[in-house]
Amino acid sequence: MAGGLKLYNTLTREKVDFEPIDPDNVRMYVCGPTVYDFAHIGNARPVIVFDVLYRLLRHTYGADKVTYVRNITDVDDKINARALRDFGGQIADGSMSLNEAIRAVTGKTESQFHEDVASLGCLKPTVEPRATDNIPQMITIIQRLLDMGHAYVASGSEGHEVLFSTASMADYGMLSKRKLEDQQAGARVAVESHKMNPADFVLWKQSADTEPGWPASFTFEKTTTPIYGRPGWHIECSAMSDRYLWEEIKDRLSPKAKAKPHQFDIHGGGLDLIFPHHENEIAQSCCAFDNDLMATVWMHNGFLQVEGRKMSKSEGNFVTINELLATEKFGGRKWPGEVLRLAMLMTHYREPIDFSVKRLEEAERLLAKWPAGDAGETAPDASVLEALSDDLNTVAAVQAVHALAQAANADPSKLPLFAASAALLGVAPKKAEVSDDLSAAVQALVDMRLEMLKAKNFAEADRIRDELAAKGIQLKDGKDKETGERVTTWEVKR
């Protein structure tokens, strides 16, 4: 990996050399799904992109030296309302906690998300915390912000709120490059009389008597106010990233890392999260812990369209990962997870992607030319490492892997090198399990085809080949190096 890993840092708007704070404890946080409904194909893009980065970091620094945290957002007003609707009686009589009710209503969508991303070839993150399991940590950070003069308690039309004071942070807007004084009221900045500044955002919000919430008390200007409520959107990621990338692992960090408390290496997510979500995460974390940085490198993947149009239910082109995998909604057929993954990786992560049937068909044709095999102890090829080390250039990496596939098809001794390289992208074809009876039946047809070719009965030889191809069995013709005679190998492609 000549030259080392370079990543585009949204914070500085430049490609930088990646230098982890502690090479023995590389730390990455990525914003995960809100488990109100099934994940759509747009949600799949950051999962795939940062899975490739996770694989690359593990290869570079060691599998046991990388901590990857991807959260589950299960604190959401829609989720809370559904929990109250379905389990309000049990919550009221104390037989079920709010967290248990939320787990009950989100269990199916969370399980489906895990099944979907596994089908896309994604590794499990090191830690996958739920927001509901980190409410105390959120409350603690909010109180720190109050104590340090970065937040205040106010009363709005819906009760008490704790709000972050954006004016208290001199460099608020460092990520999005938005100046506070230039921000105008608009779709994403609510102007309310109880706010000191229109850009101030909610850290904690009071719940009505009929709404779910958690008990909390906040002290501001020597007055303690109990606020039964729920957290704002942004505070959960500040709390979870700090807990799992600092508090719970700080004892094993290097002296250099301990000298940069509450800071970690990489924070990732979609381009749409830059403002306000990631901007406000930075504000919360930097002000709560008196730091200049929350994460050293901020990475964001580009937007996704479907067949040239913005994906939306009103456009009729909204499609979930599960619908692509298990139904014929998109393109009149089901799509294998490895095809969906490769189609994503054929566009650079920072570029917009047009997710289309044409692109899926292109990815499938490419995969059909890649052999199945085992890497063993073989390391990925330098060409693939070099491409991925250049800001995750998966386009160049896919091209390099394809060249290795062609070489492996011509020379089976090169198969482990191809397999190791493809595995770094998470798209290594696997040999299908074949029963002895099926193997014998296929081999009999292969032998028959060879006899037909010797007899120059090309029509019958083609018929046998096509019959096997229709059953997902691909034939590969070659020559015996010693005798020069035609030999045919086969593998199950699906």
Coordinates of C-alpha atoms in Angstrom, one line a residue:
M1 CA 0.0 0.0 0.0
A2 CA 2.5 2.5 -1.2
G3 CA 1.9 6.0 0.1
G4 CA -0.5 4.8 2.8
L5 CA -4.3 5.4 3.1
K6 CA -5.7 8.7 1.9
L7 CA -9.3 9.7 2.7
Y8 CA -11.3 12.8 1.7
N9 CA -12.1 14.7 4.8
T10 CA -15.4 16.7 4.5
L11 CA -14.2 18.8 7.5
T12 CA -11.2 20.2 5.6
R13 CA -12.5 19.7 2.0
E14 CA -9.3 17.9 1.0
K15 CA -7.9 14.4 0.6
V16 CA -5.6 13.7 3.6
D17 CA -3.2 11.0 4.7
F18 CA -5.0 8.9 7.3
E19 CA -3.1 8.7 10.5
P20 CA -5.0 7.1 13.3
I21 CA -4.6 8.6 16.8
D22 CA -3.6 5.1 18.0
P23 CA -2.7 2.6 15.3
D24 CA -3.4 -0.2 17.8
N25 CA -7.0 1.1 18.4
V26 CA -8.4 2.5 15.2
R27 CA -11.9 3.9 15.9
M28 CA -14.8 4.5 13.5
Y29 CA -18.4 5.6 14.0
V30 CA -21.1 5.5 11.3
C31 CA -24.7 6.6 11.7
G32 CA -27.0 3.6 11.4
P33 CA -30.7 3.1 10.6
T34 CA -33.8 4.3 12.2
V35 CA -35.7 1.1 12.7
Y36 CA -39.2 2.5 12.2
D37 CA -39.6 0.8 8.8
F38 CA -37.6 -1.5 6.5
A39 CA -34.4 -0.1 5.2
H40 CA -34.5 1.2 1.6
I41 CA -31.8 1.0 -1.0
G42 CA -30.5 4.4 -0.2
N43 CA -29.8 3.2 3.4
A44 CA -27.7 0.4 1.9
R45 CA -25.1 2.7 0.4
P46 CA -23.4 3.9 3.6
V47 CA -23.6 0.4 5.0
I48 CA -21.7 -1.0 2.0
V49 CA -19.3 1.9 1.7
F50 CA -18.2 1.8 5.3
D51 CA -18.1 -2.0 5.3
V52 CA -15.4 -1.7 2.6
L53 CA -13.5 0.8 4.7
Y54 CA -13.8 -1.4 7.7
R55 CA -12.4 -4.3 5.7
L56 CA -9.5 -2.2 4.5
L57 CA -8.7 -0.9 8.0
R58 CA -8.8 -4.4 9.4
H59 CA -6.4 -5.6 6.7
T60 CA -4.1 -2.6 7.3
Y61 CA -4.0 -2.5 11.1
G62 CA -5.2 -5.9 12.1
A63 CA -8.7 -7.3 12.6
D64 CA -8.5 -7.0 16.4
K65 CA -7.3 -3.4 16.3
V66 CA -10.3 -1.7 14.7
T67 CA -13.5 -0.7 16.6
Y68 CA -16.4 0.0 14.3
V69 CA -19.6 1.4 15.9
R70 CA -22.8 1.7 13.9
N71 CA -25.8 2.7 16.0
I72 CA -29.4 1.7 15.9
T73 CA -31.8 4.7 16.2
D74 CA -34.8 3.5 18.1
V75 CA -35.7 6.8 19.7
D76 CA -38.1 8.4 17.3
D77 CA -41.5 10.1 17.8
K78 CA -43.1 7.6 15.3
I79 CA -41.6 4.7 17.1
N80 CA -42.7 6.1 20.5
A81 CA -46.3 6.6 19.2
R82 CA -46.4 3.1 17.9
A83 CA -45.1 1.7 21.2
L84 CA -47.8 3.7 23.1
R85 CA -50.5 2.5 20.7
D86 CA -49.6 -1.2 21.0
F87 CA -48.4 -1.4 24.6
G88 CA -49.8 1.7 26.3
G89 CA -51.7 -0.4 28.9
Q90 CA -48.6 -2.4 29.9
I91 CA -46.4 0.7 30.1
A92 CA -49.1 2.4 32.3
D93 CA -49.4 -0.5 34.7
G94 CA -45.7 -1.0 35.0
S95 CA -45.6 -4.5 33.5
M96 CA -43.5 -3.3 30.5
S97 CA -40.9 -0.5 30.4
L98 CA -40.9 2.0 27.5
N99 CA -37.6 0.5 26.3
E100 CA -39.2 -3.0 26.3
A101 CA -42.2 -1.7 24.3
I102 CA -39.9 0.0 21.8
R103 CA -37.9 -3.2 21.4
A104 CA -41.2 -5.1 20.8
V105 CA -42.3 -2.7 18.0
T106 CA -38.9 -2.4 16.4
G107 CA -37.7 -6.0 16.7
K108 CA -39.0 -7.1 13.3
T109 CA -37.5 -4.1 11.4
E110 CA -34.2 -4.4 13.2
S111 CA -34.0 -8.2 12.5
Q112 CA -34.9 -7.5 8.8
F113 CA -32.2 -4.9 8.6
H114 CA -29.6 -7.4 9.9
E115 CA -30.7 -10.0 7.4
D116 CA -30.6 -7.5 4.6
V117 CA -27.1 -6.2 5.2
A118 CA -25.8 -9.7 5.7
S119 CA -27.2 -10.6 2.3
L120 CA -25.3 -7.6 1.0
G121 CA -22.1 -9.2 2.3
C122 CA -21.5 -6.7 5.1
L123 CA -19.5 -7.7 8.2
K124 CA -21.1 -7.1 11.6
P125 CA -19.8 -3.9 13.3
T126 CA -17.8 -4.3 16.5
V127 CA -20.6 -2.6 18.5
E128 CA -24.1 -1.9 17.4
P129 CA -25.7 0.1 20.3
R130 CA -29.3 1.2 20.5
A131 CA -30.2 4.7 21.4
T132 CA -32.7 3.5 24.1
D133 CA -29.8 1.8 25.9
N134 CA -27.9 5.1 26.2
I135 CA -30.5 7.5 27.6
P136 CA -28.4 8.1 30.8
Q137 CA -25.3 8.9 28.8
M138 CA -27.3 11.5 26.8
I139 CA -28.7 13.1 30.0
T140 CA -25.1 13.4 31.4
I141 CA -23.8 15.1 28.3
I142 CA -26.8 17.5 28.2
Q143 CA -26.1 18.5 31.8
R144 CA -22.4 19.1 31.0
L145 CA -23.5 21.5 28.2
L146 CA -25.7 23.3 30.7
D147 CA -22.9 23.5 33.2
M148 CA -20.5 24.9 30.7
G149 CA -22.8 27.6 29.3
H150 CA -23.5 25.9 26.0
A151 CA -27.2 25.1 26.6
Y152 CA -30.2 26.5 28.4
V153 CA -33.7 25.5 29.6
A154 CA -36.7 27.2 28.0
S155 CA -40.4 26.8 27.7
G156 CA -42.0 26.5 24.3
S157 CA -45.5 25.7 23.0
E158 CA -45.0 22.0 23.9
G159 CA -43.5 22.4 27.3
H160 CA -39.9 22.6 28.6
E161 CA -37.0 22.0 26.4
V162 CA -33.2 22.0 26.8
L163 CA -31.7 23.7 23.8
F164 CA -28.1 24.0 22.5
S165 CA -26.9 27.6 22.2
T166 CA -25.3 27.8 18.9
A167 CA -24.0 31.3 19.6
S168 CA -21.9 29.9 22.4
M169 CA -19.7 28.0 20.0
A170 CA -17.3 30.3 18.1
D171 CA -16.8 27.9 15.2
Y172 CA -20.3 26.5 14.9
G173 CA -20.7 25.5 11.2
M174 CA -17.2 24.2 10.8
L175 CA -18.3 21.1 8.9
S176 CA -21.0 22.5 6.6
K177 CA -19.2 25.8 6.2
R178 CA -22.4 27.7 7.2
K179 CA -21.9 30.9 9.1
L180 CA -24.3 31.2 12.0
E181 CA -25.1 34.8 11.1
D182 CA -26.0 33.9 7.6
Q183 CA -28.5 31.2 8.5
Q184 CA -32.0 32.3 7.8
A185 CA -35.3 30.8 8.9
G186 CA -36.3 27.9 6.6
A187 CA -37.3 24.4 6.3
R188 CA -34.7 23.0 8.6
V189 CA -34.3 26.0 11.0
A190 CA -37.4 26.5 13.2
V191 CA -38.0 30.1 14.4
E192 CA -39.6 30.0 17.8
S193 CA -39.9 32.7 20.4
H194 CA -38.3 30.7 23.2
K195 CA -35.1 30.2 21.2
M196 CA -32.2 32.5 21.8
N197 CA -31.2 31.9 18.2
P198 CA -33.2 30.4 15.3
A199 CA -30.5 27.8 14.8
D200 CA -30.6 26.6 18.4
F201 CA -31.6 22.9 18.5
V202 CA -33.3 20.6 20.9
L203 CA -31.2 18.4 23.2
W204 CA -34.2 17.2 25.4
K205 CA -37.9 17.8 24.8
Q206 CA -40.8 17.5 27.3
S207 CA -43.3 14.8 26.5
A208 CA -47.1 15.3 26.9
D209 CA -48.9 13.2 29.5
T210 CA -50.1 11.0 26.6
E211 CA -46.7 10.6 25.1
P212 CA -43.9 8.2 26.0
G213 CA -40.8 9.5 27.6
W214 CA -38.0 9.1 30.2
P215 CA -37.6 10.8 33.5
A216 CA -34.8 13.4 33.7
S217 CA -33.9 16.5 35.7
F218 CA -31.7 19.3 34.5
T219 CA -30.0 22.1 36.5
F220 CA -29.7 25.5 34.8
E221 CA -28.9 28.7 36.6
K222 CA -29.1 27.0 40.0
T223 CA -32.7 25.8 39.3
T224 CA -33.4 22.1 38.8
T225 CA -36.2 21.3 36.4
P226 CA -37.6 17.8 36.1
I227 CA -38.5 17.2 32.5
Y228 CA -40.2 13.9 31.6
G229 CA -39.4 13.7 27.9
R230 CA -37.2 12.3 25.2
P231 CA -33.9 13.3 23.6
G232 CA -33.4 15.4 20.4
W233 CA -32.1 13.7 17.3
H234 CA -28.5 14.6 17.5
I235 CA -27.5 13.9 21.0
E236 CA -27.7 10.1 20.7
C237 CA -24.7 9.9 18.4
S238 CA -22.6 12.2 20.6
A239 CA -23.4 9.9 23.6
M240 CA -22.9 6.5 21.8
S241 CA -19.7 7.5 20.0
D242 CA -18.2 8.8 23.2
R243 CA -19.3 5.8 25.3
Y244 CA -18.0 3.1 22.9
L245 CA -15.0 4.8 21.3
W246 CA -13.7 6.5 24.5
E247 CA -15.3 5.7 27.9
E248 CA -15.3 1.9 27.5
I249 CA -12.0 1.5 25.8
K250 CA -9.8 4.4 27.1
D251 CA -7.9 2.1 29.4
R252 CA -6.3 0.3 26.5
L253 CA -5.5 3.4 24.4
S254 CA -2.0 4.7 23.9
P255 CA -0.7 7.7 25.8
K256 CA -1.1 9.8 22.6
A257 CA -4.7 8.8 22.4
K258 CA -5.3 9.4 26.1
A259 CA -3.9 12.9 25.5
K260 CA -6.8 13.5 23.0
P261 CA -9.8 12.4 25.2
H262 CA -13.2 12.0 23.6
Q263 CA -11.8 12.2 20.1
F264 CA -11.8 9.3 17.6
D265 CA -10.6 8.7 14.0
I266 CA -13.4 8.5 11.5
H267 CA -17.1 9.5 11.5
G268 CA -19.2 8.5 8.5
G269 CA -22.6 8.8 7.0
G270 CA -24.6 10.1 4.0
L271 CA -24.1 13.5 2.5
D272 CA -27.6 14.5 3.7
L273 CA -26.3 14.2 7.3
I274 CA -23.7 17.0 7.1
F275 CA -26.2 19.5 8.1
P276 CA -27.8 19.6 10.6
H277 CA -27.1 16.2 12.1
H278 CA -23.3 16.0 11.9
E279 CA -22.8 19.7 12.4
N280 CA -24.8 19.5 15.6
E281 CA -23.0 16.3 16.8
I282 CA -19.7 18.3 16.5
A283 CA -21.2 21.2 18.5
Q284 CA -22.5 18.9 21.3
S285 CA -19.3 16.8 21.6
C286 CA -16.7 19.5 21.2
C287 CA -18.5 21.9 23.7
A288 CA -19.3 19.1 26.2
F289 CA -15.7 17.9 26.3
D290 CA -13.9 21.2 25.5
N291 CA -12.3 19.7 22.4
D292 CA -11.4 21.2 19.0
L293 CA -12.4 18.0 17.2
M294 CA -14.9 15.2 17.7
A295 CA -13.6 13.0 14.9
T296 CA -10.4 13.6 12.9
V297 CA -11.8 12.6 9.5
W298 CA -15.5 13.0 8.4
M299 CA -16.6 11.0 5.4
H300 CA -19.8 11.2 3.5
N301 CA -21.2 9.1 0.6
G302 CA -23.2 10.8 -2.2
F303 CA -26.9 10.7 -2.9
L304 CA -28.8 7.9 -4.6
Q305 CA -31.4 8.2 -7.4
V306 CA -33.5 5.4 -8.8
E307 CA -33.7 5.2 -12.6
G308 CA -32.7 8.8 -12.9
R309 CA -35.2 10.2 -10.4
K310 CA -35.1 11.0 -6.7
M311 CA -36.4 8.0 -4.8
S312 CA -39.8 8.7 -3.1
K313 CA -43.0 6.9 -2.5
S314 CA -44.9 9.6 -4.5
E315 CA -42.6 8.9 -7.5
G316 CA -43.5 5.2 -7.2
N317 CA -39.8 4.2 -7.2
F318 CA -39.3 3.7 -3.5
V319 CA -37.8 0.2 -3.0
T320 CA -36.5 -1.5 0.1
I321 CA -33.4 -3.7 0.3
N322 CA -35.7 -6.7 1.1
E323 CA -37.9 -6.0 -1.9
L324 CA -34.8 -6.1 -4.1
L325 CA -33.6 -9.4 -2.6
A326 CA -36.9 -11.2 -2.2
T327 CA -39.5 -9.8 -4.6
E328 CA -39.8 -9.0 -8.3
K329 CA -40.7 -5.4 -7.7
F330 CA -37.6 -4.0 -9.4
G331 CA -36.9 -5.1 -12.9
G332 CA -39.4 -7.9 -12.7
R333 CA -37.0 -10.2 -10.8
K334 CA -35.1 -10.9 -7.6
W335 CA -31.6 -9.7 -7.3
P336 CA -28.7 -11.5 -5.4
G337 CA -27.1 -9.5 -2.6
E338 CA -23.7 -9.7 -4.3
V339 CA -25.1 -8.0 -7.4
L340 CA -26.6 -5.2 -5.4
R341 CA -23.3 -4.7 -3.6
L342 CA -21.1 -4.7 -6.7
A343 CA -23.5 -2.3 -8.5
M344 CA -23.0 0.1 -5.6
L345 CA -19.2 -0.2 -5.7
M346 CA -19.0 0.5 -9.4
T347 CA -19.6 4.2 -8.6
H348 CA -17.2 6.1 -6.3
Y349 CA -18.7 6.6 -2.9
R350 CA -18.6 10.4 -3.1
E351 CA -20.3 10.6 -6.4
P352 CA -24.1 10.5 -6.9
I353 CA -25.3 7.1 -8.0
D354 CA -28.2 6.2 -10.4
F355 CA -29.5 2.9 -9.2
S356 CA -31.0 1.2 -12.2
V357 CA -31.9 -2.2 -13.7
K358 CA -29.2 -1.5 -16.4
R359 CA -26.5 -1.1 -13.7
L360 CA -27.6 -4.3 -11.9
E361 CA -27.5 -6.2 -15.1
E362 CA -24.0 -4.9 -15.8
A363 CA -22.9 -5.9 -12.3
E364 CA -24.4 -9.4 -12.7
R365 CA -22.6 -9.9 -16.1
L366 CA -19.3 -8.9 -14.5
L367 CA -19.8 -11.3 -11.6
A368 CA -20.6 -14.2 -13.9
K369 CA -17.1 -13.9 -15.2
W370 CA -15.5 -14.1 -11.8
P371 CA -14.4 -17.6 -10.6
A372 CA -15.2 -19.1 -7.2
G373 CA -12.3 -20.0 -5.0
D374 CA -10.6 -19.8 -1.7
A375 CA -8.0 -17.2 -0.7
G376 CA -6.3 -19.3 1.9
E377 CA -3.5 -17.3 3.4
T378 CA -3.0 -15.2 0.3
A379 CA -3.0 -11.4 0.7
P380 CA -4.9 -9.1 -1.7
D381 CA -3.1 -7.9 -4.8
A382 CA -1.2 -4.6 -4.6
S383 CA -3.3 -3.1 -7.4
V384 CA -6.5 -3.5 -5.3
L385 CA -5.0 -2.2 -2.2
E386 CA -3.6 0.8 -4.0
A387 CA -7.0 1.7 -5.5
L388 CA -8.8 1.4 -2.2
S389 CA -6.1 3.4 -0.4
D390 CA -6.8 6.3 -2.7
D391 CA -10.0 7.5 -0.9
L392 CA -11.8 4.1 -1.4
N393 CA -11.6 4.2 -5.2
T394 CA -13.8 1.2 -5.6
V395 CA -14.2 1.9 -9.3
A396 CA -10.5 1.3 -9.9
A397 CA -10.6 -1.6 -7.4
V398 CA -13.4 -3.4 -9.3
Q399 CA -11.4 -3.0 -12.5
A400 CA -8.3 -4.4 -10.8
V401 CA -10.3 -7.3 -9.4
H402 CA -11.7 -8.1 -12.8
A403 CA -8.3 -8.2 -14.3
L404 CA -7.3 -10.7 -11.6
A405 CA -10.4 -12.7 -12.4
Q406 CA -9.4 -12.9 -16.0
A407 CA -5.9 -14.1 -15.0
A408 CA -7.3 -16.7 -12.7
N409 CA -9.6 -18.0 -15.4
A410 CA -6.6 -18.5 -17.6
D411 CA -4.4 -19.9 -14.9
P412 CA -6.0 -21.6 -11.8
S413 CA -2.9 -21.1 -9.8
K414 CA -3.8 -17.4 -9.6
L415 CA -7.2 -18.1 -8.1
P416 CA -6.2 -17.5 -4.5
L417 CA -4.9 -14.0 -5.3
F418 CA -8.1 -13.1 -7.1
A419 CA -10.2 -14.5 -4.2
A420 CA -8.3 -12.6 -1.6
S421 CA -8.6 -9.4 -3.6
A422 CA -12.3 -9.8 -4.2
A423 CA -12.9 -10.5 -0.5
L424 CA -11.5 -7.1 0.3
L425 CA -14.4 -5.7 -1.6
G426 CA -16.8 -8.2 0.0
V427 CA -17.8 -9.7 -3.3
A428 CA -15.7 -12.9 -3.5
P429 CA -17.8 -15.6 -5.3
K430 CA -18.2 -18.7 -3.2
K431 CA -18.3 -22.3 -4.4
A432 CA -21.8 -23.6 -4.1
E433 CA -22.4 -26.8 -2.1
V434 CA -23.0 -29.6 -4.6
S435 CA -24.3 -33.0 -3.7
D436 CA -22.5 -36.1 -5.0
D437 CA -25.5 -37.0 -7.1
L438 CA -25.6 -33.6 -8.7
S439 CA -21.9 -33.6 -9.3
A440 CA -22.1 -37.0 -11.0
A441 CA -25.0 -36.0 -13.2
V442 CA -23.2 -32.8 -14.3
Q443 CA -20.0 -34.5 -14.9
A444 CA -21.8 -37.1 -17.1
L445 CA -23.2 -34.3 -19.3
V446 CA -19.8 -32.6 -19.4
D447 CA -18.2 -35.8 -20.6
M448 CA -21.0 -36.3 -23.2
R449 CA -20.4 -32.8 -24.5
L450 CA -16.7 -33.5 -24.9
E451 CA -17.6 -36.5 -27.0
M452 CA -19.9 -34.5 -29.1
L453 CA -17.2 -31.9 -29.7
K454 CA -14.8 -34.7 -30.7
A455 CA -17.4 -35.9 -33.1
K456 CA -17.9 -32.3 -34.4
N457 CA -21.6 -32.5 -33.4
F458 CA -21.5 -28.9 -32.3
A459 CA -25.2 -28.4 -32.2
E460 CA -25.6 -31.2 -29.6
A461 CA -22.6 -29.8 -27.7
D462 CA -24.1 -26.4 -27.6
R463 CA -27.5 -27.8 -26.5
I464 CA -25.8 -29.5 -23.5
R465 CA -23.9 -26.3 -22.6
D466 CA -27.1 -24.2 -22.8
E467 CA -29.1 -26.8 -20.7
L468 CA -26.5 -26.7 -18.0
A469 CA -26.3 -22.8 -18.1
A470 CA -30.1 -22.6 -17.7
K471 CA -29.6 -24.6 -14.4
G472 CA -26.9 -22.2 -13.2
I473 CA -23.9 -24.3 -14.2
Q474 CA -21.2 -22.6 -16.1
L475 CA -18.7 -24.5 -18.2
K476 CA -15.1 -23.4 -18.8
D477 CA -13.1 -24.9 -21.6
G478 CA -9.3 -25.1 -21.6
K479 CA -6.4 -27.3 -22.7
D480 CA -4.4 -29.8 -20.8
K481 CA -0.9 -28.4 -20.6
E482 CA 0.8 -31.7 -21.2
T483 CA -1.4 -33.4 -23.9
G484 CA -3.0 -30.3 -25.4
E485 CA -6.4 -31.9 -25.3
R486 CA -9.6 -30.0 -24.5
V487 CA -10.6 -30.1 -20.9
T488 CA -13.8 -28.7 -19.3
T489 CA -14.3 -27.6 -15.8
W490 CA -17.6 -26.4 -14.3
E491 CA -19.0 -24.5 -11.3
V492 CA -22.4 -23.6 -10.0
K493 CA -23.0 -19.9 -10.4
R494 CA -26.4 -19.7 -8.6

